[in-house]
Coordinates of C-alpha atoms in Angstrom, one line a residue:
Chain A
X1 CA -45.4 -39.8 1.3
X2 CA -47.4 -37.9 4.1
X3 CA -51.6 -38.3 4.0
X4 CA -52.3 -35.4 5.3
X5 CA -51.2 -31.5 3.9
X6 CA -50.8 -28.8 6.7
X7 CA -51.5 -24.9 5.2
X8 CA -52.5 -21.9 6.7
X9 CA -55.7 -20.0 5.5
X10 CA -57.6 -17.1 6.1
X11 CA -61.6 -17.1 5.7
X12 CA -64.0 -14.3 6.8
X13 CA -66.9 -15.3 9.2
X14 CA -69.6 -13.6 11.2
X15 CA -68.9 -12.4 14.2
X16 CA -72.0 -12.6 17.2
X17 CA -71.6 -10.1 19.5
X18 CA -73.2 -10.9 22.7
X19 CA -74.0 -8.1 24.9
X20 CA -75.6 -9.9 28.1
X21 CA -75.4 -12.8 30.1
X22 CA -79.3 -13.2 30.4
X23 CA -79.8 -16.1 28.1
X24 CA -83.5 -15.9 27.2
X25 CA -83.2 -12.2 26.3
X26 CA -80.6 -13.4 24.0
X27 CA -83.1 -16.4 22.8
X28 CA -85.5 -13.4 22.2
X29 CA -83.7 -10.8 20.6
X30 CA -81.6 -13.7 18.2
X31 CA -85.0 -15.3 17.1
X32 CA -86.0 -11.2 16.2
X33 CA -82.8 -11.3 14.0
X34 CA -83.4 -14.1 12.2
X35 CA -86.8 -13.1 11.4
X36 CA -85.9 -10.4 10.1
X37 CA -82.8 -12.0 8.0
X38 CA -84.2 -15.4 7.3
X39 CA -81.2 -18.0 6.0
X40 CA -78.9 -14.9 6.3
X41 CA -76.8 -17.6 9.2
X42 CA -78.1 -20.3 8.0
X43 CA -75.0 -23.5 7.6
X44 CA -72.7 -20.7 8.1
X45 CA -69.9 -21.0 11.3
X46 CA -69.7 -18.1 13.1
X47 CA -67.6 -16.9 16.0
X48 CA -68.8 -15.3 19.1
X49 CA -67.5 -12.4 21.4
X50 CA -69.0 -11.3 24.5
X51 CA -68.5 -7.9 25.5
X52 CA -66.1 -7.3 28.2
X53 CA -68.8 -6.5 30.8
X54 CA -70.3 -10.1 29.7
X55 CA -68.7 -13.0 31.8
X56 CA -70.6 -16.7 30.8
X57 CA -70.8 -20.0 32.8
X58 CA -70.5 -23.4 30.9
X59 CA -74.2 -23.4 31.2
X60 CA -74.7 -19.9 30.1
X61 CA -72.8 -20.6 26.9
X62 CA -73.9 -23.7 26.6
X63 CA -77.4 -22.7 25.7
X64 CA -76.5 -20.0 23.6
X65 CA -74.9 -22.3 21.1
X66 CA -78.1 -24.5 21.2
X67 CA -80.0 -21.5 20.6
X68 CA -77.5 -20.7 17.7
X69 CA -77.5 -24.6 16.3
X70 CA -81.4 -24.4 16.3
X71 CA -81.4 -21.2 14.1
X72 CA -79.0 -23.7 11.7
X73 CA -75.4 -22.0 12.3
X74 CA -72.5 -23.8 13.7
X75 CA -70.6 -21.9 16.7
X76 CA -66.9 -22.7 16.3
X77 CA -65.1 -20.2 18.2
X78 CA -65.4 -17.5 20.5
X79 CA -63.2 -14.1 21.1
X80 CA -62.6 -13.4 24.9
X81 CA -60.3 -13.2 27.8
X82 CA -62.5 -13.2 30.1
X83 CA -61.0 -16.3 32.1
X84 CA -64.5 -17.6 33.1
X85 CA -65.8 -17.4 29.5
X86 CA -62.5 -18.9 28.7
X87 CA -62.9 -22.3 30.8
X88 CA -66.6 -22.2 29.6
X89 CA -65.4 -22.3 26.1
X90 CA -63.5 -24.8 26.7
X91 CA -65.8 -27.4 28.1
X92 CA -68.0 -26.6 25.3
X93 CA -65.4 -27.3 22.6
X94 CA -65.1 -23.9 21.0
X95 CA -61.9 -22.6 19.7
X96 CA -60.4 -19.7 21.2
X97 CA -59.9 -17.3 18.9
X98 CA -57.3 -14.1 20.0
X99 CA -58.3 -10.4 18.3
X100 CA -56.4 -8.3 20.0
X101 CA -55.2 -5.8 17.1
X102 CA -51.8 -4.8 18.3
X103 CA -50.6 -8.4 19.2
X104 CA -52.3 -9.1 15.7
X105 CA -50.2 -6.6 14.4
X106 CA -46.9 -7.5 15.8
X107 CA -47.0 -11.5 15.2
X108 CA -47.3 -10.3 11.8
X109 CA -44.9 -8.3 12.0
X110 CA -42.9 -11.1 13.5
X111 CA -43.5 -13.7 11.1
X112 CA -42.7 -11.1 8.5
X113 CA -38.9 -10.5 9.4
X114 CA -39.0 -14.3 10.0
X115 CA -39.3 -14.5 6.3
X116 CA -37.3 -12.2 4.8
X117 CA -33.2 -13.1 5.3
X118 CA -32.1 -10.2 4.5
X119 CA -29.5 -10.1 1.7
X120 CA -25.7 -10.6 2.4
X121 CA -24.3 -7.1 1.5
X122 CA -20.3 -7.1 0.9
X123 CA -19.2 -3.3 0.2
X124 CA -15.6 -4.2 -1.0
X125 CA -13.5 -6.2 -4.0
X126 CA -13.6 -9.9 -3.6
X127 CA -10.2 -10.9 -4.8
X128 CA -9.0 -13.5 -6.6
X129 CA -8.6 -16.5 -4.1
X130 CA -11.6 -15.3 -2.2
X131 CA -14.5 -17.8 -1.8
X132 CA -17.6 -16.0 -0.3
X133 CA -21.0 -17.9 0.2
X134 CA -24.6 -16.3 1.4
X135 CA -26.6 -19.0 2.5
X136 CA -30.0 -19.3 2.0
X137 CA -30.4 -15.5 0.8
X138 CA -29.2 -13.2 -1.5
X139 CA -25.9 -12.0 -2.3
X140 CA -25.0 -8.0 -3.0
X141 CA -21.5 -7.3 -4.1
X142 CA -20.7 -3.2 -4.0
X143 CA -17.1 -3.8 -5.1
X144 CA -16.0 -6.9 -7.9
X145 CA -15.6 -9.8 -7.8
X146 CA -11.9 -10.7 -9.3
X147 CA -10.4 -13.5 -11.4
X148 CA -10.3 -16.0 -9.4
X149 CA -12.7 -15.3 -7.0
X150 CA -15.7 -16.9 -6.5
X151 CA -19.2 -15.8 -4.9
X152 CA -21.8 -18.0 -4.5
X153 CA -25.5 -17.7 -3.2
X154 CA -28.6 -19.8 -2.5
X155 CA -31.1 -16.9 -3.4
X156 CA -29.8 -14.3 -6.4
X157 CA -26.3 -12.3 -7.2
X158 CA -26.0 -8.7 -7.5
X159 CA -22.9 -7.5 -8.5
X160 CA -22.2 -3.6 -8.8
X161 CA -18.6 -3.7 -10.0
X162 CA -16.7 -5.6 -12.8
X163 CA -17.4 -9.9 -12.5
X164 CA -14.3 -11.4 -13.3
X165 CA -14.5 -14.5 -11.9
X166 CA -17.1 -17.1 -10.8
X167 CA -20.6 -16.3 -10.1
X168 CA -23.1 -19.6 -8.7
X169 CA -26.9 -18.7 -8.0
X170 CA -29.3 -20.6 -6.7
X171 CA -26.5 -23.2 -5.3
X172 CA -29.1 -24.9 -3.1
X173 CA -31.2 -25.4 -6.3
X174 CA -33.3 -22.8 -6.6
X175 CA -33.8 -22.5 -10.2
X176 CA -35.6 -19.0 -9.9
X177 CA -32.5 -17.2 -9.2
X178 CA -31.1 -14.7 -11.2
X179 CA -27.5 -13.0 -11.7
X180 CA -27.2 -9.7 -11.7
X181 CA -23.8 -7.9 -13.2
X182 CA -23.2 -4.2 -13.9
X183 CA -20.2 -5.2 -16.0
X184 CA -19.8 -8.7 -17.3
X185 CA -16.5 -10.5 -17.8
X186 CA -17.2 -14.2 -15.7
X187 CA -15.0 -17.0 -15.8
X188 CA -18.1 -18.6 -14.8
X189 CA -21.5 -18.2 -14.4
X190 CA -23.9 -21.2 -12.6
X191 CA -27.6 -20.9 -11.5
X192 CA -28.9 -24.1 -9.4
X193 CA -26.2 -26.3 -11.3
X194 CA -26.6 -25.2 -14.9
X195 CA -23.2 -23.4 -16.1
X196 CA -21.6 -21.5 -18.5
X197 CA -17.6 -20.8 -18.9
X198 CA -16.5 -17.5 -20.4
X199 CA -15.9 -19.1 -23.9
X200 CA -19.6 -20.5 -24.2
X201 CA -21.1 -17.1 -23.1
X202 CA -22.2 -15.0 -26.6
X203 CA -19.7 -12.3 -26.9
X204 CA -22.0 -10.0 -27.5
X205 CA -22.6 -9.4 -23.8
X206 CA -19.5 -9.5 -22.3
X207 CA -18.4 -6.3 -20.5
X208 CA -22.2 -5.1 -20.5
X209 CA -24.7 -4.6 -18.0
X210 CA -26.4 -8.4 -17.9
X211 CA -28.8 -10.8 -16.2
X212 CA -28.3 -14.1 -16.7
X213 CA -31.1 -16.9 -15.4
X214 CA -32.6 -20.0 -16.2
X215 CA -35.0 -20.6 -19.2
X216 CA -35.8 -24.2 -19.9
X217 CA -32.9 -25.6 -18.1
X218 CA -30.4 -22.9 -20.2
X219 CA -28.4 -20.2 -18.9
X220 CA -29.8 -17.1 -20.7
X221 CA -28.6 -13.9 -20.7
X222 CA -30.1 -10.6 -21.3
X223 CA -29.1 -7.1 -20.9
X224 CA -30.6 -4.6 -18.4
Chain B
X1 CA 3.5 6.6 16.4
X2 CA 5.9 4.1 14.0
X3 CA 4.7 2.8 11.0
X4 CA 4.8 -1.0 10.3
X5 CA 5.1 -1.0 6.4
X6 CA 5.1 -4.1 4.4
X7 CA 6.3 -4.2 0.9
X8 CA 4.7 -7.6 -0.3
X9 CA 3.3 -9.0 -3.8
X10 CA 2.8 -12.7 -4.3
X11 CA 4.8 -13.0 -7.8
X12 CA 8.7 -13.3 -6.9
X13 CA 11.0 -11.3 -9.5
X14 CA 8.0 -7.5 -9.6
X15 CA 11.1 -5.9 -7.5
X16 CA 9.9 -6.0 -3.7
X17 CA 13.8 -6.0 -2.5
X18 CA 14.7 -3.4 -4.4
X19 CA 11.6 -1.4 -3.3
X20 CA 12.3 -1.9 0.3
X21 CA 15.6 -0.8 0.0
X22 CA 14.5 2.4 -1.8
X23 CA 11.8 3.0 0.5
X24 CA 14.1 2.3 3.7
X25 CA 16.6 4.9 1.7
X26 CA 14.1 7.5 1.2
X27 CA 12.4 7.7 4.4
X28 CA 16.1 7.6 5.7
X29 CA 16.6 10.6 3.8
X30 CA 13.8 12.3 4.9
X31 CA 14.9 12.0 8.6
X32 CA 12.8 8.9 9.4
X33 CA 14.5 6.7 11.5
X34 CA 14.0 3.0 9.1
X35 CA 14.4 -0.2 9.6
X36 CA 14.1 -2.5 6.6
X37 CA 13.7 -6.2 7.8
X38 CA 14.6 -8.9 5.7
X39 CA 11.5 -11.6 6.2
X40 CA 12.8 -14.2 3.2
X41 CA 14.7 -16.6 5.3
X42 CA 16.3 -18.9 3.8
X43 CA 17.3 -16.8 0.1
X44 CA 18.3 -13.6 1.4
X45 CA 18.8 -10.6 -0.7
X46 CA 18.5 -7.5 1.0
X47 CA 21.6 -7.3 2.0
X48 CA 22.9 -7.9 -1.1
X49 CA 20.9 -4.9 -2.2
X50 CA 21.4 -2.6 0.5
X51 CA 25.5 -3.2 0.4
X52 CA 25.8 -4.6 4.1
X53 CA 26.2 -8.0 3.2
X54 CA 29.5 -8.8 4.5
X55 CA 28.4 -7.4 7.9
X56 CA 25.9 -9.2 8.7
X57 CA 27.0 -11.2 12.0
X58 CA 23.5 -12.4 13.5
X59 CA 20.7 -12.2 11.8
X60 CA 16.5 -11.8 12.5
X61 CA 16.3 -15.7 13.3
X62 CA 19.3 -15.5 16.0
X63 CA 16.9 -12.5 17.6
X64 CA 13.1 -14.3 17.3
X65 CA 14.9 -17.1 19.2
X66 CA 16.6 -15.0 21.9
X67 CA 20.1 -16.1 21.1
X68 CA 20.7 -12.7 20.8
X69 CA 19.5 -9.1 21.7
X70 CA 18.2 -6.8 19.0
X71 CA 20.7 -4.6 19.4
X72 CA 23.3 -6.6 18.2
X73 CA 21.7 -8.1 15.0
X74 CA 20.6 -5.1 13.8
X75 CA 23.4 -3.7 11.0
X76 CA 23.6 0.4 10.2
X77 CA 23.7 1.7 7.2
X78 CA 27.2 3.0 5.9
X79 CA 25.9 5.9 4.0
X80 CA 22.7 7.1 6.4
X81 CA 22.7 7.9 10.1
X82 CA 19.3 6.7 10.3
X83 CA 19.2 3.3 8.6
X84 CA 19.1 -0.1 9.7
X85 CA 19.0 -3.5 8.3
X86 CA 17.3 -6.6 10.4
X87 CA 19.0 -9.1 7.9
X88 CA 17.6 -12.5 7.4
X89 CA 19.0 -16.0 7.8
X90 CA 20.5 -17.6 5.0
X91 CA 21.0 -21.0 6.4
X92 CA 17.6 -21.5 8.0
X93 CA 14.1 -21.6 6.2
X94 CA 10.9 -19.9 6.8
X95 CA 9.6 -22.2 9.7
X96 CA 12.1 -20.2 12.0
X97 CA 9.9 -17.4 12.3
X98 CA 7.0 -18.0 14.7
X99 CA 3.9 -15.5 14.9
X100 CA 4.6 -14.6 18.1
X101 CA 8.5 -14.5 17.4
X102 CA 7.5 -11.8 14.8
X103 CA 5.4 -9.6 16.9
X104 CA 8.0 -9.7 19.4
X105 CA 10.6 -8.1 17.2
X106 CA 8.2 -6.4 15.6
X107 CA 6.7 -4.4 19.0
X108 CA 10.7 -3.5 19.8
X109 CA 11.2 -2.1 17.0
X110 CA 8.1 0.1 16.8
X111 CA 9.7 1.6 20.1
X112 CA 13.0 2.8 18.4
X113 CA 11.9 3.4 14.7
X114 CA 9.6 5.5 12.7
X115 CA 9.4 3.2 10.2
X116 CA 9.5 -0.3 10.0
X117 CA 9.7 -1.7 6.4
X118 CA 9.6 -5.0 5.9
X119 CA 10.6 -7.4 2.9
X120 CA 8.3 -9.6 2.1
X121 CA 9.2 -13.2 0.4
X122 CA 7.1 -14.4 -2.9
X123 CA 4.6 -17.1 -2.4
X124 CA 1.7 -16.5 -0.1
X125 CA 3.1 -18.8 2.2
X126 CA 4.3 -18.5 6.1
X127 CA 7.1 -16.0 5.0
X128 CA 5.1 -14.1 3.0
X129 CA 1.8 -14.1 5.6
X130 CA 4.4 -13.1 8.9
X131 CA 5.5 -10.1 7.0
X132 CA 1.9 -8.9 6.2
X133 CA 0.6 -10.1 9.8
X134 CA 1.7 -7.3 11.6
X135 CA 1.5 -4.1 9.0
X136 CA -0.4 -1.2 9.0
X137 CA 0.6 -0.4 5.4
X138 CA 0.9 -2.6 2.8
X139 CA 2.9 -1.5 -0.3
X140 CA 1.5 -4.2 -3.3
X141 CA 4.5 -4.2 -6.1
X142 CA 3.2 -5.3 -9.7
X143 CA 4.5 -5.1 -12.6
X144 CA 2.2 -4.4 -15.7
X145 CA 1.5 -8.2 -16.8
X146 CA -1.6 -9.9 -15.9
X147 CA 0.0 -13.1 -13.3
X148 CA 1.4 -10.1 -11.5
X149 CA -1.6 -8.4 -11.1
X150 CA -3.6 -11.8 -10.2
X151 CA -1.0 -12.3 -7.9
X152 CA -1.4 -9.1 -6.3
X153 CA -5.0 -9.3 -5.9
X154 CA -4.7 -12.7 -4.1
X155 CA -1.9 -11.4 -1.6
X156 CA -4.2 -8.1 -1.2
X157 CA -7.2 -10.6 -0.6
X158 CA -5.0 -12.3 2.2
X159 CA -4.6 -8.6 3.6
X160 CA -7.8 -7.8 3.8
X161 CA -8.9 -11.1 5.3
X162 CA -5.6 -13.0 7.6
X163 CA -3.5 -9.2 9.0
X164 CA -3.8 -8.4 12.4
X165 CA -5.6 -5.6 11.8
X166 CA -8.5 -7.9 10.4
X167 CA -8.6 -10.4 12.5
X168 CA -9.0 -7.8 15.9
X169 CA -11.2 -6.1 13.1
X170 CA -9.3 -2.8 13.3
X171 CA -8.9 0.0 10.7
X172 CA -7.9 -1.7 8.0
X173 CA -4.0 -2.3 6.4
X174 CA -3.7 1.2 4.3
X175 CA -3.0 0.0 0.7
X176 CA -0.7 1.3 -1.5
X177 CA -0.1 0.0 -5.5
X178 CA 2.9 0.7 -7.1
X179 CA 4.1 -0.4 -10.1
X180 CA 7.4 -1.1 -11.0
X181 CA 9.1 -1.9 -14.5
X182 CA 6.7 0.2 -16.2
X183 CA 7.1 0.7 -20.2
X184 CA 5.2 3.6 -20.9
X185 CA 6.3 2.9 -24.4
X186 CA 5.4 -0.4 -24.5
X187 CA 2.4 0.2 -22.8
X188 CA 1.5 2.7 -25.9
X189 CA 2.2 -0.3 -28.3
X190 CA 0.0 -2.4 -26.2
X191 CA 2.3 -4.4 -25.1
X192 CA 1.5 -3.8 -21.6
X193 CA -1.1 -3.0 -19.1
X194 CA -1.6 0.2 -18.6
X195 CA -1.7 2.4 -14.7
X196 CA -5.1 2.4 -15.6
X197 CA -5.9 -1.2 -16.6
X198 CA -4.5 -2.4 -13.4
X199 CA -5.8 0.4 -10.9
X200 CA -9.3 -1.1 -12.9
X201 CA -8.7 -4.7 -11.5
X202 CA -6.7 -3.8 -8.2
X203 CA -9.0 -0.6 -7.1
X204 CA -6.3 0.5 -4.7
X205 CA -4.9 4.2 -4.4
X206 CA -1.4 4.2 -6.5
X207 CA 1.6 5.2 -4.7
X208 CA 3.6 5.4 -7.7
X209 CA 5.3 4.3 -11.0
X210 CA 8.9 3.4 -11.4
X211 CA 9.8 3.4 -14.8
X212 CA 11.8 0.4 -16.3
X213 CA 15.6 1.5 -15.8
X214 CA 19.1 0.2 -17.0
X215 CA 20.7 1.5 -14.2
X216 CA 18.1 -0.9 -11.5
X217 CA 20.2 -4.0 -12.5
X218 CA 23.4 -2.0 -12.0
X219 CA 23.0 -0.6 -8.3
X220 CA 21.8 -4.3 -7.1
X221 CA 24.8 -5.6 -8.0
X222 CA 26.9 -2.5 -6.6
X223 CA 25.1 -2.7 -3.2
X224 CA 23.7 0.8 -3.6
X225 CA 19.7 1.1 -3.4
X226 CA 18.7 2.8 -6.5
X227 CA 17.2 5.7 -5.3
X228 CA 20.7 7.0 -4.4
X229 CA 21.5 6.5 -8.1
X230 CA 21.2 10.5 -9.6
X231 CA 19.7 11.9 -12.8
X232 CA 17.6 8.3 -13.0
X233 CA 13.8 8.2 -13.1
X234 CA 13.4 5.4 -11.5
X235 CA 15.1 7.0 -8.7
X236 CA 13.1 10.2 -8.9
X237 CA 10.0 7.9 -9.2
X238 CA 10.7 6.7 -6.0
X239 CA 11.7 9.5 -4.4
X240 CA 8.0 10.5 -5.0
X241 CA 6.9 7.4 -4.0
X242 CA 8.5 8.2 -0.6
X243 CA 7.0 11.9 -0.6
X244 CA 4.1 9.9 -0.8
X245 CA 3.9 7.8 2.1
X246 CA 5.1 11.2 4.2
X247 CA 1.9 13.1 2.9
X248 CA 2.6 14.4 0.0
X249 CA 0.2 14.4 -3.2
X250 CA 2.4 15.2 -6.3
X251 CA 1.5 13.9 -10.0
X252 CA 2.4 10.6 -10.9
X253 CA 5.4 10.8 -13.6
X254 CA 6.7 8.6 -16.2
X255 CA 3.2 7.5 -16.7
X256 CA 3.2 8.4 -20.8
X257 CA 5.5 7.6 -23.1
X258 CA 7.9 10.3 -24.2
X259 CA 7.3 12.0 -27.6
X260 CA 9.9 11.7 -29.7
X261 CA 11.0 15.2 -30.8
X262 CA 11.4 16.3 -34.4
X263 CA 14.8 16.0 -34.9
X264 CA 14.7 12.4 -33.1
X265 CA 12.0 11.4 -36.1
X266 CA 14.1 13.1 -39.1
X267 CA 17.2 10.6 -37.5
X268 CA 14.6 7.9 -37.6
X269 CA 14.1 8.1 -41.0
X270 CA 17.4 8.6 -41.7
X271 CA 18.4 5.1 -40.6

């Protein structure tokens, strides 16, 4: 068993623009701030970002965080390419923190289609003998699947035609999945191990539109 | 362009000889130049069927292993200028025929023939795979009982998945149902699957319906391919059949069971 948990979060904090390189102005106008918000930054981590026209040296940034410490908020990142500002950052310990919008945009994009596997989509009859297995994802069958044929899936099952044969959800376990028939005649249905043969399914659904899933460890069926 | 037409089923006994024979005879008929190969070596029939069996000399085994040329295996028809028989071997089994072999023969004859039919063994084994290999239509014979119609799924499934056309992921192998020793009586008793149960389970276009016949048994053991066989439905079901694959798009008959006429129900009762 692992001590430690890795998870991604998201948390809001204030942002501290700084306009200027000129330190004490910046000592001035910060200490104005605070007067006139008192506690407003107080124990709370913010994140700075020069303007673009701003470029700091270590020492430069280095008393701006004091100056932001003193007024009781913690500095613990900053927002720039600027690559002077970025070596200063550095030295000082602060995180670097990337805004850019469209690159924002995009790696989420990115990690979105990472996430999704999109569904295995057959558009014929799988026929008897026929063995067909999406893995890791879902499983969309246009056609029917045949006596004697068997489709299996680690995500869920749609089937669009007639299910003669075997259907197996959730093979890799996953005891969310679902089967989904437009006409149900199975020799078999299975979701993450549990099973049912033709003569333990309740007659009353057979050759009806039907989703069968997992309730408490039991195949259940319902029709849609 | 010639067509490669394999006339295949998985369940032995549905009537795959006899349908290449009338198939070979009808597209003969209709000026085609045919060639009906014999691919069950080892339990040959065709040529039984077709009436050339006492002229077959070489055979399609003799050719695949270049003991002889084409030419001279090849046996024409008696009755029709533009028949021929590839015949197979009796006295050799099914390993004989190599893929390549096959395609071979196969490619020669697509440069003297219109139509190449050829007679698939049962099973879904080598035989039965080397005659489907190289097809561009597949004719699946069924008869109305459920293993023949699981059997014809399966060998369809193989079509779909292990033909040539698959694996270079061509158009794929133009499927054709037909079912033979159909009952529409029976059928109306229940007895039997219906067209429609098994277009339901096969969900392939239907070439045709050849109506259970006395006379079928009778023209295999004269030699004479049933379609020749006049005033018999079977042989005017496949004579539609064969309109069929040329293009045409007639009504399937023989499909409902005939109604027995008045006088045929006052006998009835009568006896």
């Amino acid at each position: 068993m692992s001590t430690i948990e890795i998870k991604g979060s998201l948390f809001t904090f204030f942002v501290v623009r700084i306009l200027s390189a000129d330190t004490e102005q910046f000592a001035h106008d910060f200490r104005l701030w605070v007067q006139k918000s008192p506690g407003f930054l107080s124990s709370a981590p913010v994140v700075l970002q020069p303007s673009l026209a701003c470029s700091l040296s270590h020492p430069e940034l280095m008393s701006i965080m004091d100056i932001l410490r003193n007024a009781g908020c913690f500095p613990i990142g900053i927002i720039t390419t600027d690559e002077k500002t970025v070596a200063a950052s550095k030295e000082c310990g602060l995180a670097l923190i990337s805004k850019d919008p469209q690159k924002k945009a995009q790696s989420d994009r990115v990690s979105a289609s990472a996430k999704v596997i999109p569904a295995q989509i057959v558009n014929h009859a799988v026929r008897s003998g026929q063995q067909l297995y999406a893995k890791n994802r879902d499983l969309i069958v246009l056609g029917s699947v045949n006596h004697g044929a068997e489709v299996v899936a680690d995500g869920n099952i749609h089937i669009y035609g007639s299910l003669r044969g075997k259907a197996l959800a959730g093979a890799a376990g996953f005891e969310q999945s679902c089967i989904f028939v437009r006409d149900f005649s199975p020799q078999m249905v299975a979701i993450a191990g549990y099973y049912k043969n033709l003569d333990e399914i309740p007659p009353e659904f057979l050759e009806k539109a039907v989703q069968s899933s997992l309730v408490n460890s039991q195949l259940s069926f319902s029709t849609i | 362009m010639a067509q490669v037409i394999v006339v295949t089923s998985g369940k032995g006994g549905v009537g795959k000889t006899t349908t290449s024979a009338s198939l070979g005879t009808g597209l003969a008929l209709n000026g085609k130049k045919t060639v009906v190969v014999d691919f069950d070596v080892g339990l040959r029939n065709l040529d039984l069927i077709m009436g050339c069996e006492r002229r077959v000399v070489y055979d399609f085994v003799n050719v695949i292993q270049g003991e002889v040329k084409l030419k001279q295996a090849l046996i024409k028809d008696r009755r029709l200028e533009n028949l021929f028989i590839l015949p197979a071997s009796q006295t050799r089994d099914k390993d004989a025929l190599t893929q390549e072999g096959v395609g071979r023969v196969i490619n020669e004859l697509r440069g003297e023939f219109d139509y190449i039919i050829c007679d698939s063994p049962a099973g879904i084994e080598r035989g039965a795979f080397l005659a489907l290999y190289y097809a561009d239509e597949a004719v699946v014979v069924t008869n109305p009982e459920i293993s023949s119609v699981r059997d014809s799924d399966r060998i369809l499934g193989i079509i779909q998945a292990k033909s040539r056309r698959a694996e270079y992921e061509q158009a794929p192998v133009k499927e054709h149902l037909l079912m033979t020793r159909y009952c529409a009586q029976r059928v109306a008793n229940g007895d039997m699957l219906s067209v429609k149960d098994v277009q339901e389970i096969l969900e392939i276009p239907l070439l045709g319906v050849i109506p259970e016949a006395k006379e079928v048994l009778l023209a295999s053991n004269a030699g004479t391919p049933i379609i020749l066989y006049p005033d018999c439905n079977a042989a005017v079901a496949y004579t539609d059949a064969v309109s069929r694959i040329l293009g045409a798009t007639s009504p399937v008959r023989f499909t409902s069971a005939e109604k027995r006429s008045f006088f045929n129900k006052i006998l009835g009762w009568a006896t």
